[in-house]
Short mmCIF file of C-alpha atoms and ligand atoms in Angstrom, two decimals:
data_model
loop_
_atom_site.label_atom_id
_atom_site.label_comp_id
_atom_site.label_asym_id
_atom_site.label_seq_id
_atom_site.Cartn_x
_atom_site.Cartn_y
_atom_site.Cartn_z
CA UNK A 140 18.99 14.32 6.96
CA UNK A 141 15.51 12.57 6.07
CA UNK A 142 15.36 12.02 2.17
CA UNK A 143 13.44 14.36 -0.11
CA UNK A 144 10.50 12.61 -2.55
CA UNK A 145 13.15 13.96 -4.74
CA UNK A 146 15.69 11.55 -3.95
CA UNK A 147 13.19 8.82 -4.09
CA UNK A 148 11.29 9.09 -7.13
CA UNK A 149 14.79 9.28 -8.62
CA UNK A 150 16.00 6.35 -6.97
CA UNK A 151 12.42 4.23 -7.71
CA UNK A 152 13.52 4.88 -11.17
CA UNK A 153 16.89 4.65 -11.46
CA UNK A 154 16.88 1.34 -9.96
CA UNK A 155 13.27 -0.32 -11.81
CA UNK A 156 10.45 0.46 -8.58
CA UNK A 157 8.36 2.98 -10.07
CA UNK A 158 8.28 4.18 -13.50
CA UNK A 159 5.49 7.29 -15.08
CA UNK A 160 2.93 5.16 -16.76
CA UNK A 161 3.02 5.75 -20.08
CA UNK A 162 6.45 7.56 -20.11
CA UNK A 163 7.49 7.42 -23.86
CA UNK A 164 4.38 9.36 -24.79
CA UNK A 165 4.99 12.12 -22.15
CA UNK A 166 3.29 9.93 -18.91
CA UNK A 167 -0.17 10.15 -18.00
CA UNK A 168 -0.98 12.14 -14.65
CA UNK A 169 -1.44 10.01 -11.62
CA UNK A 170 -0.54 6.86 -13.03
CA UNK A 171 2.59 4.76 -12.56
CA UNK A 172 3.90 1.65 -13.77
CA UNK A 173 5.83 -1.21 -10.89
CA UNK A 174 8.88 -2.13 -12.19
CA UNK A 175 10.79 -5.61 -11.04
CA UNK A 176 12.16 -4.71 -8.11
CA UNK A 177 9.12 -2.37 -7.56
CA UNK A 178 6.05 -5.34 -7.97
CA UNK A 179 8.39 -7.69 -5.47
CA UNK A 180 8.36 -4.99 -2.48
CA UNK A 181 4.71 -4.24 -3.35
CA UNK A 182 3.88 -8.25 -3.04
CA UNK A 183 5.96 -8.01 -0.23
CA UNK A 184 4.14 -5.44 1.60
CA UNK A 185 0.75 -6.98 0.49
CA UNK A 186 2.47 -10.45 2.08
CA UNK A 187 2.90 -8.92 5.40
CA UNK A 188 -1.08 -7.21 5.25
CA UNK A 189 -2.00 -10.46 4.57
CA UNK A 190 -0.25 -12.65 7.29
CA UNK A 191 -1.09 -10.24 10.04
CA UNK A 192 -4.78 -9.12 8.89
CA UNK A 193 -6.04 -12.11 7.38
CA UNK A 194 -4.20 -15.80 8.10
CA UNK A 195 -3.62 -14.42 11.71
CA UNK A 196 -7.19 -14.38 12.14
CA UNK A 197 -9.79 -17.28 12.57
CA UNK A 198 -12.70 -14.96 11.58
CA UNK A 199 -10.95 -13.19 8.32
CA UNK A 200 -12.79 -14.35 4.74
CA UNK A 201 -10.38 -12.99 1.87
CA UNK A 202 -12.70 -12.76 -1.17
CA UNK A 203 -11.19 -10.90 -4.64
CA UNK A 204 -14.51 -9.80 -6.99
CA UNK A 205 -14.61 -8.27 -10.08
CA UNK A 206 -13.88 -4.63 -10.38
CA UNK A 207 -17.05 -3.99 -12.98
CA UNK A 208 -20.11 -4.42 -10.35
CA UNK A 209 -23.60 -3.44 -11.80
CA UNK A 210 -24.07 0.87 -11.70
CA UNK A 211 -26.82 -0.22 -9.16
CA UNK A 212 -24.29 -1.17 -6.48
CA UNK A 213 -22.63 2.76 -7.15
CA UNK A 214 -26.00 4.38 -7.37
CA UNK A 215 -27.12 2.24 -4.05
CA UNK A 216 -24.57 3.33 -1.96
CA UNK A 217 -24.42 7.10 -2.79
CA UNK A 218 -21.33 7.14 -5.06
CA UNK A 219 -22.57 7.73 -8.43
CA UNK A 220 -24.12 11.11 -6.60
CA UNK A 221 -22.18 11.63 -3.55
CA UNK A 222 -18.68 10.50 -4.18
CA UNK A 223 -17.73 14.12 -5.01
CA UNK A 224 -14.34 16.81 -4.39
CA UNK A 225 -15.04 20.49 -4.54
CA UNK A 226 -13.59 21.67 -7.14
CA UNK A 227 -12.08 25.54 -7.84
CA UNK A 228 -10.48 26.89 -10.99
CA UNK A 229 -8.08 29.80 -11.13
CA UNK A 230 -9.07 32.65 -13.87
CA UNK A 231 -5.67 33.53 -14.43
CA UNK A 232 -4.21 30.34 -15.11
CA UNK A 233 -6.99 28.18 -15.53
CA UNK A 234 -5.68 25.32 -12.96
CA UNK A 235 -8.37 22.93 -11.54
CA UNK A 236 -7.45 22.50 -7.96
CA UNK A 237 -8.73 20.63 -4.84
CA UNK A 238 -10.85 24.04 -2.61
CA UNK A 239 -9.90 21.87 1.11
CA UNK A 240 -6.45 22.01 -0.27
CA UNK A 241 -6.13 25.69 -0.69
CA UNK A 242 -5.43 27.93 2.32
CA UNK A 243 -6.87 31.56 1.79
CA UNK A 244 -8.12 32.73 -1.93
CA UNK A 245 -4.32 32.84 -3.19
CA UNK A 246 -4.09 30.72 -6.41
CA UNK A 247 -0.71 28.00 -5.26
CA UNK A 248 0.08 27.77 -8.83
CA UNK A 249 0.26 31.10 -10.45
CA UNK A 250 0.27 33.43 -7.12
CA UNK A 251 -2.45 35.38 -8.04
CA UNK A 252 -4.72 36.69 -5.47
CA UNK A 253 -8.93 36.72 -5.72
CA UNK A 254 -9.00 34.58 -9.18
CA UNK A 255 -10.14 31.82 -7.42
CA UNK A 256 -13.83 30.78 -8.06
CA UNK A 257 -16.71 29.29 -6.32
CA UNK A 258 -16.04 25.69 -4.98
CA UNK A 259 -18.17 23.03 -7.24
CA UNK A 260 -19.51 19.61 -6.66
CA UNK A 261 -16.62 17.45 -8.92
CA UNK A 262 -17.88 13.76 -9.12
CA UNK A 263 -14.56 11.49 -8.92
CA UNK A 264 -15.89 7.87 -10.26
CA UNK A 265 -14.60 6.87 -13.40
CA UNK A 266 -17.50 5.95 -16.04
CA UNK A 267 -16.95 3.27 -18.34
CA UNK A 268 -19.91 1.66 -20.56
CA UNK A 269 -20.44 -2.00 -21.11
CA UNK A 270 -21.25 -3.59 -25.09
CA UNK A 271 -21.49 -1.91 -28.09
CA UNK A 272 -23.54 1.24 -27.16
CA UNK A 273 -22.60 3.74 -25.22
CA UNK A 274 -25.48 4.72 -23.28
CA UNK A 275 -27.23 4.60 -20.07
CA UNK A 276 -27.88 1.15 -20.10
CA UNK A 277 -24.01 -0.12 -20.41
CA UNK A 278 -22.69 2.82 -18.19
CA UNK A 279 -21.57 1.32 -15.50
CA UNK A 280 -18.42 2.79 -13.08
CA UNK A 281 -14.41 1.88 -12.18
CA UNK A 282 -14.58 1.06 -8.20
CA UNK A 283 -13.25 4.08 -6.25
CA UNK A 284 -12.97 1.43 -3.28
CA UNK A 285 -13.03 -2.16 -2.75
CA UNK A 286 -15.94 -2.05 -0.03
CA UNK A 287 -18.96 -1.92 -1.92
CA UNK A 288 -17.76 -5.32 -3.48
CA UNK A 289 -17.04 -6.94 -0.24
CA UNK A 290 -20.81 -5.58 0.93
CA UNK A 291 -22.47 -7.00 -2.09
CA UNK A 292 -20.84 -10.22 -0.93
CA UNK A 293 -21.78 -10.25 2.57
CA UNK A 294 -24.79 -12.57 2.25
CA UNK A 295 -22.58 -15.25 -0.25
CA UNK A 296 -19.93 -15.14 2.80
CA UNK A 297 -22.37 -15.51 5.88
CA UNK A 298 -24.58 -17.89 3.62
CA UNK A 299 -21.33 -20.26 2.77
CA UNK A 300 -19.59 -20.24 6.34
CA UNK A 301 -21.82 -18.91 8.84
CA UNK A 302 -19.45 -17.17 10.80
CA UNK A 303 -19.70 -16.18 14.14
CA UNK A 304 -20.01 -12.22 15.42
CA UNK A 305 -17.47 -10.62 14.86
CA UNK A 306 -15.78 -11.48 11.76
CA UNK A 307 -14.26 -9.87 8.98
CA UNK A 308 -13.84 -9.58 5.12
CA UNK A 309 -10.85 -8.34 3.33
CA UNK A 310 -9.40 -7.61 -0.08
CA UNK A 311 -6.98 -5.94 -2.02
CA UNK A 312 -8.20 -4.81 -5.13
CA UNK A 313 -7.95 -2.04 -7.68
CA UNK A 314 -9.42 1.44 -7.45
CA UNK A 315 -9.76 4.42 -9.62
CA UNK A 316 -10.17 7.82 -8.67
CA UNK A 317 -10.85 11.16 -11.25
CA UNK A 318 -8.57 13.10 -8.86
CA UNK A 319 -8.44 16.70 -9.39
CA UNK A 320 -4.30 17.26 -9.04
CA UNK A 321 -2.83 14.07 -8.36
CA UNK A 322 0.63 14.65 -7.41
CA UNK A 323 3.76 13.76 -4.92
CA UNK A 324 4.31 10.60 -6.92
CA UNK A 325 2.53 7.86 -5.53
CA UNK A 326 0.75 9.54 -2.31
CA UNK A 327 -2.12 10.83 -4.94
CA UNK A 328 -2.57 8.87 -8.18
CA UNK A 329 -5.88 8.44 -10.26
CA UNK A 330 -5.38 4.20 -10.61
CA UNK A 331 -4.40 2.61 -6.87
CA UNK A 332 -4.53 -0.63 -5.06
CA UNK A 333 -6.34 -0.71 -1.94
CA UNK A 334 -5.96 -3.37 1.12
CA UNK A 335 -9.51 -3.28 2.72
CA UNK A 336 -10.87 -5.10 5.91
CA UNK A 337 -15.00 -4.40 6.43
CA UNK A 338 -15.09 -5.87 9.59
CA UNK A 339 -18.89 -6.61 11.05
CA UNK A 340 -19.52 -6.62 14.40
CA UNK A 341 -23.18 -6.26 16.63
CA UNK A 342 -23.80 -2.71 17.04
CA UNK A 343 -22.93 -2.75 20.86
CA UNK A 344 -19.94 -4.03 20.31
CA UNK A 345 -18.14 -1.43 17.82
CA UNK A 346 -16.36 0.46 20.49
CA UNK A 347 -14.32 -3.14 21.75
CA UNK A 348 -13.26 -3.80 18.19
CA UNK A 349 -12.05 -0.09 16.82
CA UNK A 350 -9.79 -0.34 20.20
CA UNK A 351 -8.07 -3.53 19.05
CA UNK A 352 -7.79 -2.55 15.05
CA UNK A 353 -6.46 1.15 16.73
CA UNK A 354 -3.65 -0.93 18.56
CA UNK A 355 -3.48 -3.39 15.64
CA UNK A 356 -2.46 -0.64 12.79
CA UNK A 357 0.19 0.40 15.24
CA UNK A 358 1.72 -2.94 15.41
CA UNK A 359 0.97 -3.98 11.52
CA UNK A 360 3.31 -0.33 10.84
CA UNK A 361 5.81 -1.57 12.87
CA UNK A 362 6.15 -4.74 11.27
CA UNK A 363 6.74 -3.19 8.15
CA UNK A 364 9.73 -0.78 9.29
CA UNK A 365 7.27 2.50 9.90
CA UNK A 366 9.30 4.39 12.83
CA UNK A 367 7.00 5.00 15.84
CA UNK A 368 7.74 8.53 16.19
CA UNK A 369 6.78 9.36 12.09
CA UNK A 370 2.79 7.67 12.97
CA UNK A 371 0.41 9.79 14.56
CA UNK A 372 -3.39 9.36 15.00
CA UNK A 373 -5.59 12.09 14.03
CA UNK A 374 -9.48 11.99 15.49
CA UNK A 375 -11.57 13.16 12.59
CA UNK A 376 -13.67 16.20 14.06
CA UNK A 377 -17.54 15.23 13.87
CA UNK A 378 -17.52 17.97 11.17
CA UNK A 379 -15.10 16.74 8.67
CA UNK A 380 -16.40 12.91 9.25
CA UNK A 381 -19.35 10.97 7.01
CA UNK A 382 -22.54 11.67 8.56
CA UNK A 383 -23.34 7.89 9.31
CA UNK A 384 -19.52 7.51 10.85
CA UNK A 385 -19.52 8.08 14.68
CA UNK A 386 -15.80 7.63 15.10
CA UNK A 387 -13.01 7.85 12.35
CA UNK A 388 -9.46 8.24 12.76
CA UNK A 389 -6.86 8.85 10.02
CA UNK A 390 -3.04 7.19 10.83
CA UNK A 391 -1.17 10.21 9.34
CA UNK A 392 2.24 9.51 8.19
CA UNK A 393 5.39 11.93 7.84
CA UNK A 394 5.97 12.28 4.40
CA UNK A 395 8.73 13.92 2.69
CA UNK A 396 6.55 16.72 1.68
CA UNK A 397 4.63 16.75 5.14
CA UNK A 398 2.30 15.15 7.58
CA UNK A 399 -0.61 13.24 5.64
CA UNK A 400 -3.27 10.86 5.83
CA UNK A 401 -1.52 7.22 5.47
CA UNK A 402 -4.81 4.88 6.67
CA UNK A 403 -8.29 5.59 7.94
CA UNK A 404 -9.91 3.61 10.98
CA UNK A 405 -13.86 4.29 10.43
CA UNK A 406 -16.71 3.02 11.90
CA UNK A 407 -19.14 2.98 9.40
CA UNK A 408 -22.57 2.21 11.30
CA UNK A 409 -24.93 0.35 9.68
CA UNK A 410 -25.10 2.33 6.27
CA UNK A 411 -23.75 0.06 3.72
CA UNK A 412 -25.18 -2.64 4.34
CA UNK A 413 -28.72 -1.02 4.73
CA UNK A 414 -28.27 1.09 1.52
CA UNK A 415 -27.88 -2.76 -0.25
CA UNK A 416 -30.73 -3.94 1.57
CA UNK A 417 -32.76 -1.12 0.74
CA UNK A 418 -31.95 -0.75 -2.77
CA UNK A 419 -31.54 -4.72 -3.56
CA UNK A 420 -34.76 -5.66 -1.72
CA UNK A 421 -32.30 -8.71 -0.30
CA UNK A 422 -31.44 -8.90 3.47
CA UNK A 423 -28.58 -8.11 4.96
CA UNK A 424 -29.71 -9.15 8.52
CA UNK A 425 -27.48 -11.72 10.52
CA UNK A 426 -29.29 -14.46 12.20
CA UNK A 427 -27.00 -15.05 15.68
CA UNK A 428 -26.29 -18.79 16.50
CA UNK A 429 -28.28 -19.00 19.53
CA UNK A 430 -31.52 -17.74 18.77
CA UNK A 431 -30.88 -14.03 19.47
CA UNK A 432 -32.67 -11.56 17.52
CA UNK A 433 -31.55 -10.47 14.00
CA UNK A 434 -29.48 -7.40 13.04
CA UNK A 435 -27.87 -5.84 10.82
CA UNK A 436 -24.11 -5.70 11.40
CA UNK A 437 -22.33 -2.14 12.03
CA UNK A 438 -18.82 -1.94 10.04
CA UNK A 439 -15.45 -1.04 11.08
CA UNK A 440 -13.19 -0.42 8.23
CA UNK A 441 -9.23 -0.07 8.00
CA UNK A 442 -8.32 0.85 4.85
CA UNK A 443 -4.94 1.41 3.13
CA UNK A 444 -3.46 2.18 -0.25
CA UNK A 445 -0.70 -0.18 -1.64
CA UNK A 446 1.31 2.78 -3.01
CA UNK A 447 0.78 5.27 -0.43
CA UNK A 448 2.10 2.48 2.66
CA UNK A 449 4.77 1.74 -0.50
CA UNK A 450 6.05 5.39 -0.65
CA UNK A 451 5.38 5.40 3.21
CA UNK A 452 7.97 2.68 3.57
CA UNK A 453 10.13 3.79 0.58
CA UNK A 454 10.52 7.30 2.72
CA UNK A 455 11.20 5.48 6.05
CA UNK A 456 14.16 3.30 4.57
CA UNK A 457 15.83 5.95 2.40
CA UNK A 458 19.41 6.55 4.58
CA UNK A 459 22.18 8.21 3.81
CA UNK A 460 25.69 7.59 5.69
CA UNK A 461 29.31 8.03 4.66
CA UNK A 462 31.29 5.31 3.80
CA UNK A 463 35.14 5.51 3.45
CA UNK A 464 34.84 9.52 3.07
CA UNK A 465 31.98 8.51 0.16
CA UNK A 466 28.30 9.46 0.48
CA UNK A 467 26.24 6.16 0.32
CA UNK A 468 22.51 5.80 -0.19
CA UNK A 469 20.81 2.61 1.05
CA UNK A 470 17.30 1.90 2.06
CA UNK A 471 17.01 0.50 5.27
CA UNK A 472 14.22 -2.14 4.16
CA UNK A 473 13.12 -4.76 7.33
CA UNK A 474 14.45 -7.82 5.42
CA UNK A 475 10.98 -9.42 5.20
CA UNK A 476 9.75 -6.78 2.72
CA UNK A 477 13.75 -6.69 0.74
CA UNK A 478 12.98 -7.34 -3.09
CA UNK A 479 16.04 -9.29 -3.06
CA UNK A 480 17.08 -10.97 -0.05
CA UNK A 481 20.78 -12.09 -0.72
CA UNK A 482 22.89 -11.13 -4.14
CA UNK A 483 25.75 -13.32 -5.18
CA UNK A 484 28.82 -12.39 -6.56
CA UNK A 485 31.97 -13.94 -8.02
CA UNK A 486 34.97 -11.50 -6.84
CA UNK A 487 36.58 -11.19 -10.49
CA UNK A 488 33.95 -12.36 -13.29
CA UNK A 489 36.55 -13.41 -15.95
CA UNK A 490 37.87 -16.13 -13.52
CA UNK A 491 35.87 -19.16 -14.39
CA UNK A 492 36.49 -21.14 -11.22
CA UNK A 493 35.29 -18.42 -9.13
CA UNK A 494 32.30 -17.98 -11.42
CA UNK A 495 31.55 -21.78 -11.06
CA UNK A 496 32.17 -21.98 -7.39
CA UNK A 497 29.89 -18.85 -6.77
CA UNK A 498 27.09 -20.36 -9.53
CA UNK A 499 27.27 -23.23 -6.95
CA UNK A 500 26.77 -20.68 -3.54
CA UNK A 501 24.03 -19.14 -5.72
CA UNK A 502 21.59 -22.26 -6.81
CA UNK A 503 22.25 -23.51 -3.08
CA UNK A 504 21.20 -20.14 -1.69
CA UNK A 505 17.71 -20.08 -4.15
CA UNK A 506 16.72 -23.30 -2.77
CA UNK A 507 17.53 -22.15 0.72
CA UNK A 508 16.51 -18.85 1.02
CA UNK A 509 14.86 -17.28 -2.20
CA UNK A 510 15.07 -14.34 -3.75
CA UNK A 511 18.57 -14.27 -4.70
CA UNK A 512 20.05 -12.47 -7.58
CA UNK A 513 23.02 -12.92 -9.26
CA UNK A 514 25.41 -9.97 -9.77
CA UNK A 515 28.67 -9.75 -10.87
CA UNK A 516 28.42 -6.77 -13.16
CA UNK A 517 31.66 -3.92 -12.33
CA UNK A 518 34.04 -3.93 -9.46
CA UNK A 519 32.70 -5.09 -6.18
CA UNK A 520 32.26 -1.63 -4.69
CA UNK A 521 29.86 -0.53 -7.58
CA UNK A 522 28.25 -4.18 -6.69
CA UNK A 523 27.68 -3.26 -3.26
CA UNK A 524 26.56 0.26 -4.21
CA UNK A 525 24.15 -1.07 -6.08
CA UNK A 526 22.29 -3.53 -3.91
CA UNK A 527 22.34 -0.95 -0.58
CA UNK A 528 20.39 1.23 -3.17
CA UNK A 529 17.45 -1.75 -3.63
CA UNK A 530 18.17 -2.37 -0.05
CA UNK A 531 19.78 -5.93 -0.18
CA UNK A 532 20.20 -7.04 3.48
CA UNK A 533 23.39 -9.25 2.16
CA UNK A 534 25.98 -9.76 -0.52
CA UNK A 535 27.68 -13.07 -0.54
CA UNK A 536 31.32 -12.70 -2.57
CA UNK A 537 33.24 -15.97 -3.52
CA UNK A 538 36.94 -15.51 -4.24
CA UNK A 539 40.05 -17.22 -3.59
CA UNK A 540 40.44 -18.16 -0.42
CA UNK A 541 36.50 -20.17 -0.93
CA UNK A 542 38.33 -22.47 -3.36
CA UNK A 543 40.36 -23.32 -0.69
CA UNK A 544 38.59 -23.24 2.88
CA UNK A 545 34.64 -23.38 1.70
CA UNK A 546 34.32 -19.93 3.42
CA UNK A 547 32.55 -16.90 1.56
CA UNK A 548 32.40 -13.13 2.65
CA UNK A 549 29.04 -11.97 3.98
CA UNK A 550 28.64 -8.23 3.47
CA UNK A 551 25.87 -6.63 6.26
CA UNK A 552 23.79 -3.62 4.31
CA UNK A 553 23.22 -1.36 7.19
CA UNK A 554 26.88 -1.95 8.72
CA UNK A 555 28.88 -2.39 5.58
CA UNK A 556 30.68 -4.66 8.31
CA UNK A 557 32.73 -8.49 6.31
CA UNK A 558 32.52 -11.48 7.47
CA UNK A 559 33.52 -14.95 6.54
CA UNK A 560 30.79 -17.80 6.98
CA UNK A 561 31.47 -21.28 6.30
CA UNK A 562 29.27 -22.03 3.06
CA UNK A 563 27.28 -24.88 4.87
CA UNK A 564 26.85 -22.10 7.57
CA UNK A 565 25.05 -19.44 5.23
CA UNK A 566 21.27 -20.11 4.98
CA UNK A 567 21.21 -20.13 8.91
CA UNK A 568 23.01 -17.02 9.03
CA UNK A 569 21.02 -14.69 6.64
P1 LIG B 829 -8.21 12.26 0.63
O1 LIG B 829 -9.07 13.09 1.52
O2 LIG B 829 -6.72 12.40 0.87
O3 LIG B 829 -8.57 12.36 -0.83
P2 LIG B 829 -9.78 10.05 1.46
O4 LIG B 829 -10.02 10.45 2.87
O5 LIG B 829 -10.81 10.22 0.41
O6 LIG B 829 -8.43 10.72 0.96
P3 LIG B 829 -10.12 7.32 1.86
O7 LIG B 829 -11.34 7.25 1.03
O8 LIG B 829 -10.23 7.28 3.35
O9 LIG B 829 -9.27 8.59 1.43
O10 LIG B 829 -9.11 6.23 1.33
C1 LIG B 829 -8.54 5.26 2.16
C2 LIG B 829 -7.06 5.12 1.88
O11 LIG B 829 -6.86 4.96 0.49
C3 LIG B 829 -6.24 6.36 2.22
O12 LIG B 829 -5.88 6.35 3.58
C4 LIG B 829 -5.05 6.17 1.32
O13 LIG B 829 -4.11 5.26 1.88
C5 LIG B 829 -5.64 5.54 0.08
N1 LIG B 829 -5.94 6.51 -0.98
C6 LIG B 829 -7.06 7.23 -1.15
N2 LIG B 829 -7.01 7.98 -2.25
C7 LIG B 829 -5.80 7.73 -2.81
C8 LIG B 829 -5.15 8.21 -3.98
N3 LIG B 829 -5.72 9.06 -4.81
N4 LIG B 829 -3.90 7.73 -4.25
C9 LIG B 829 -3.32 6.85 -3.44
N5 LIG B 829 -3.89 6.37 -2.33
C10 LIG B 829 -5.10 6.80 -2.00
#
């Protein structure tokens, strides 16, 4: 039985992933808090973008820029204007709700029929204003994506490093978006984190490089425990895609609640980049190495939320088995993306030469391994309980028979299978 988002935002809580931002006051729609065990998977995850988008490359630049950017940069590339939801409101109950989300002219929320009105332009940037007036001149806007800043910086990048054709630039960086009805937890929220590659290559070459990021998303879900079978690609019809993007596919994931968009491959053209040079009177042409003629580059851009792939993951590990004639709920985490890799417990805590010995196991393991926590609070079962729920690949127990032969029981997550390992045989064998 696949878990319902149920199940999960109870267990994100529960056990300190995700909490409602602002909870004590009554939360704040489409905004959540990380907790503990909640910012080290989301490092985690941002860990594993990073080693296989960016240090596995020899033509990835990283750059992190500020998230206030001069209203120019918003009003240059159409989003002041442009970046816009329709937006319908139901007479009956007043809801403001998403019109492409809506099937027929039945209002989802109260049921009634033909109270829906007219879809309107809803702008979704978030306006903030800069010094002590607040008027035109310090309005500026929250970033609804990391791109524009990476486009801004094109120029510093190929002015610094010269890179060769094709290369890429990448950040993670916060977003905001005025969504109409955020909702399913973290799959629509009105704050995010976005992983973002703008990746520039000559205009005849686009086709070449959106195979290999195709094949490469594939491989990058894998990596991070995504099931084959729950991925699918979806080709954005010509009608539903930007006007400058000749090619866009969306990676669709299957959530709890359905099949939805998890990352979008687009080939952005030229567009950015000549908005900027347009509106900033700078160029954005790139000067090839061997005297070839000047262009400007064409953009392919695979882009991700942190919390959506988060949830996406969250989903994928949830499992449920039996243990012992008792229902058990672990997540199934690949170990590399684990908030806590190994947990250490003393069999009986008010035994002070077990606690001592397994103090030892425990400072050994942290310089070893990392990420180990200490646990001896209840009976071992509830111990174990607790760590298949935050998905801790192994529990290491010290108890009697340690004081005597140096061996410690190493409990398997996904097995619940025991066995003893000599201590000077554990790193190796997590
Ligand atoms: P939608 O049509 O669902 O609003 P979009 O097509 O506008 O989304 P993009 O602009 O392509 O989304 O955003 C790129 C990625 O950013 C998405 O694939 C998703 O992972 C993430 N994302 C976008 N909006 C949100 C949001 N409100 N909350 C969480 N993640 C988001």
């Amino acid at each position: 039985m696949s878990a319902s988002l149920e199940d999960i935002v109870s267990l994100a809580k529960r056990r300190g992933f995700v909490y409602p931002g602002s909870e004590i006051y009554g939360g704040l729609a489409g905004v959540y808090d990380y907790g503990p065990l909640g910012v080290r998977l989301k490092r985690n995850i941002q860990n594993a973008w990073l080693k296989f988008f960016v240090d596995g490359w020899d033509d990835m630049y990283q750059i992190d820029a500020a998230i206030l950017m001069n209203k120019k940069v918003w009003e240059a590339s159409g989003h002041a204007s442009g970046f816009n939801d329709p937006l319908v409101e139901c007479s009956n109950c007043h809801s403001r709700l998403r019109a492409d989300h809506i099937e027929g002219d039945k209002c989802p929320v109260c049921g009634k029929e033909g109270t829906l009105s007219e879809p309107r332009q809803f702008n979704m940037m978030l306006k903030t204003f800069l010094g002590p007036l607040e008027d035109e001149n310090g309005l500026t806007y929250l970033p609804p994506e990391t791109a524009q800043s990476i486009f801004v910086n094109f120029k510093n990048v190929v002015d610094s490093f010269y890179p060769d054709m094709p290369f890429g630039m990448a950040q993670i960086g916060k977003a905001f978006r005025n969504e109409i009805s955020p909702r399913e937890f973290l799959f629509r929220v009105r704050e995010l984190e976005l992983m973002e590659v703008e990746y520039f290559v000559h205009p005849d070459k686009w086709e070449e490089s959106f195979e290999k990021w195709r094949k490469d998303v594939h491989i990058f879900f894998k990596k991070v425990g995504l099931p084959e079978d729950m991925v699918h690609e979806l080709e954005v019809p010509e009608e539903d895609r930007a006007h400058y993007s000749k090619r866009t596919i969306d990676f669709e994931f299957d959530f709890p609640f359905g099949r939805r968009e998890l990352l979008g491959l687009a080939y952005r053209g030229d567009y950015d980049l000549k908005r900027h040079q347009e509106a900033s009177g700078r160029s954005m042409e790139y000067r090839p190495k061997d005297g070839g003629e000047t262009f400007i580059p064409h953009v392919i851009e695979p882009s991700v939320g942190v919390g959506r792939l988060f949830l996406a993951i969250l989903s994928a590990a949830y499992t449920e088995d039996e243990v012992e004639g008792e229902k058990r709920i672990y997540l199934k985490l690949p170990s590399h993306l684990a908030p806590v890799k190994v947990a250490v417990s003393p069999l009986l805590k008010n035994k002070p030469e077990l606690v001592e010995k397994a103090k030892e196991v425990y400072k050994m393991l942290q310089k070893e391994v990392g990420n180990v926590m200490w646990d001896d609070n209840g009976n071992i079962g509830k111990r174990y309980r607790r760590q298949d729920e935050i998905g801790t690949p192994y529990c290491v127990t010290i108890d009697f028979q340690t004081l005597e032969d140096d061996t410690v029981t190493v409990r398997n997550r996904d097995t619940t299978a025991q066995e003893r390992i000599k201590i000077t045989a554990l790193s190796s064998n997590l």
